[in-house]
Coordinates of C-alpha atoms in Angstrom, one line a residue:
X1 CA -2.4 6.5 -3.5
X2 CA -4.8 4.4 -1.6
X3 CA -8.0 4.2 0.4
X4 CA -8.1 1.6 3.1
X5 CA -10.5 -0.3 5.2
X6 CA -9.1 -2.2 8.2
X7 CA -10.0 -5.5 10.0
X8 CA -13.4 -7.0 9.7
X9 CA -15.2 -5.9 12.9
X10 CA -15.2 -8.7 15.4
X11 CA -13.0 -11.0 13.4
X12 CA -9.7 -10.3 15.1
X13 CA -8.2 -10.4 11.6
X14 CA -5.8 -7.9 10.2
X15 CA -7.1 -8.4 6.7
X16 CA -7.0 -5.4 4.4
X17 CA -8.8 -4.2 1.4
X18 CA -7.0 -1.3 -0.3
X19 CA -8.3 0.7 -3.3
X20 CA -5.7 2.5 -5.3
X21 CA -6.3 5.1 -7.9
X22 CA -4.0 6.9 -10.2
X23 CA -2.9 7.4 -13.8
X24 CA -2.2 4.2 -15.6
X25 CA -3.5 2.0 -12.8
X26 CA -5.6 -1.1 -13.7
X27 CA -7.1 -4.0 -11.8
X28 CA -5.6 -7.5 -12.1
X29 CA -8.4 -8.3 -14.5
X30 CA -8.2 -4.9 -16.3
X31 CA -11.7 -3.8 -15.2
X32 CA -13.6 -3.3 -12.0
X33 CA -17.4 -3.0 -12.5
X34 CA -18.3 -2.5 -8.8
X35 CA -16.0 0.4 -7.9
X36 CA -16.0 3.5 -10.0
X37 CA -13.0 5.9 -10.1
X38 CA -15.3 8.7 -8.9
X39 CA -16.0 6.7 -5.8
X40 CA -12.2 6.8 -4.8
X41 CA -10.9 9.9 -2.9
X42 CA -13.8 12.1 -3.8
X43 CA -13.5 11.8 -7.6
X44 CA -9.8 11.5 -8.1
X45 CA -10.4 9.7 -11.4
X46 CA -8.4 7.1 -13.1
X47 CA -8.7 3.3 -13.1
X48 CA -8.7 1.3 -9.8
X49 CA -6.5 -1.4 -8.4
X50 CA -7.7 -3.6 -5.5
X51 CA -4.9 -5.1 -3.3
X52 CA -6.0 -7.9 -1.0
X53 CA -4.5 -9.7 1.9
X54 CA -5.8 -13.0 3.4
X55 CA -7.7 -13.6 0.2
X56 CA -9.6 -17.0 0.1
X57 CA -7.2 -19.6 -1.3
X58 CA -4.1 -17.5 -0.3
X59 CA -2.8 -17.3 -3.9
X60 CA -3.7 -13.7 -4.4
X61 CA -2.7 -10.4 -2.7
X62 CA 0.4 -9.1 -0.9
X63 CA 1.9 -10.9 2.1
X64 CA 1.8 -7.8 4.3
X65 CA 4.3 -9.2 6.8
X66 CA 6.5 -10.9 4.3
X67 CA 10.1 -10.3 3.2
X68 CA 10.7 -7.0 1.5
X69 CA 7.6 -5.2 3.1
X70 CA 8.1 -2.5 5.7
X71 CA 4.7 -1.9 7.1
X72 CA 3.3 0.7 9.5
X73 CA -0.2 -0.2 10.5
X74 CA -0.7 0.6 14.2
X75 CA -4.4 1.3 13.7
X76 CA -5.4 1.3 17.4
X77 CA -3.2 4.2 18.4
X78 CA -4.7 7.6 19.4
X79 CA -4.5 10.5 17.0
X80 CA -1.1 12.0 18.3
X81 CA 0.5 8.6 18.7
X82 CA -0.7 7.4 15.3
X83 CA 0.6 10.6 13.6
X84 CA 4.0 9.9 15.2
X85 CA 4.0 6.4 13.8
X86 CA 3.1 7.6 10.4
X87 CA 5.6 10.5 10.3
X88 CA 8.4 8.2 11.6
X89 CA 7.6 5.5 9.0
X90 CA 7.6 8.1 6.1
X91 CA 10.9 9.5 7.4
X92 CA 12.3 6.0 7.3
X93 CA 11.0 5.5 3.7
X94 CA 12.6 8.8 2.7
X95 CA 15.9 7.9 4.2
X96 CA 16.0 4.4 2.6
X97 CA 17.3 5.3 -0.8
X98 CA 18.7 2.2 -2.4
X99 CA 16.7 -0.2 -0.2
X100 CA 14.6 -2.8 -2.0
X101 CA 11.9 -2.7 0.7
X102 CA 8.4 -1.8 -0.3
X103 CA 7.2 0.8 2.3
X104 CA 3.5 0.7 3.1
X105 CA 2.1 3.3 5.6
X106 CA -1.5 3.2 6.7
X107 CA -2.6 6.6 8.0
X108 CA -6.0 5.3 9.2
X109 CA -6.7 4.6 12.9
X110 CA -9.4 4.1 15.4
X111 CA -10.2 5.5 18.7
X112 CA -12.1 4.6 21.9
X113 CA -14.9 5.5 22.1
X114 CA -15.2 4.8 18.4
X115 CA -15.4 7.8 16.0
X116 CA -16.5 7.6 12.3
X117 CA -13.6 6.9 9.9
X118 CA -14.4 10.1 8.0
X119 CA -14.1 12.2 11.1
X120 CA -10.8 10.6 12.0
X121 CA -9.6 11.2 8.5
X122 CA -10.5 14.9 8.8
X123 CA -8.0 15.0 11.7
X124 CA -5.2 13.0 10.1
X125 CA -5.3 13.9 6.4
X126 CA -4.3 17.6 6.9
X127 CA -1.1 16.5 8.9
X128 CA -0.4 14.0 6.2
X129 CA -0.9 16.5 3.4
X130 CA 1.5 19.0 5.1
X131 CA 4.1 16.3 5.4
X132 CA 3.9 15.3 1.8
X133 CA 4.1 18.9 0.6
X134 CA 7.1 19.6 2.8
X135 CA 9.1 16.4 2.2
X136 CA 10.2 15.2 -1.3
X137 CA 11.5 11.8 -2.0
X138 CA 10.4 8.2 -1.6
X139 CA 7.3 7.8 0.6
X140 CA 6.2 4.4 -0.6
X141 CA 2.5 3.4 -0.6
X142 CA 0.3 5.5 1.7
X143 CA -3.1 4.0 2.5
X144 CA -5.5 6.6 3.7
X145 CA -9.2 7.0 4.5
X146 CA -11.0 9.7 2.4
X147 CA -7.8 11.3 1.0
X148 CA -9.3 13.7 -1.5
X149 CA -7.9 14.4 -5.0
X150 CA -5.3 17.1 -4.0
X151 CA -3.7 14.8 -1.4
X152 CA -3.6 12.0 -3.9
X153 CA -2.1 14.2 -6.6
X154 CA 0.6 15.4 -4.2
X155 CA 1.6 11.9 -3.0
X156 CA 2.0 10.8 -6.7
X157 CA 3.9 14.0 -7.6
X158 CA 6.2 13.9 -4.5
X159 CA 6.9 10.2 -4.5

């Protein structure tokens, strides 16, 4: 399970910084003194992993658009359009048994005029949570803003 922040404002970059929490998770160094588990998902608990892209030096992180990654990150779609992207990508992940691809779905999005990420998450997360509860099987990595402990637990349990 993950929390996500998108591109750096004004940079034109698609750089991601993803914080993942869950049982048995650990950072690449084994510790993270700046992010506490209680800060992730409203107190989901557990160690934290930070996954980076476009990291200075290029030797660290996931190549989001590389071979073996199936990515859904249409962040500039409106609410209904974004939900259709998310649902379709999760359906594809569920139907891909035997595929070696790593499916990564970002449920976060933005609107015009801009709304606060927490407000947009309050619209998207109930849809995502209903989907997760109703659909068993492979979902891959789901990056979400402000997911909350129950959504995180259900994604882990159903994945």
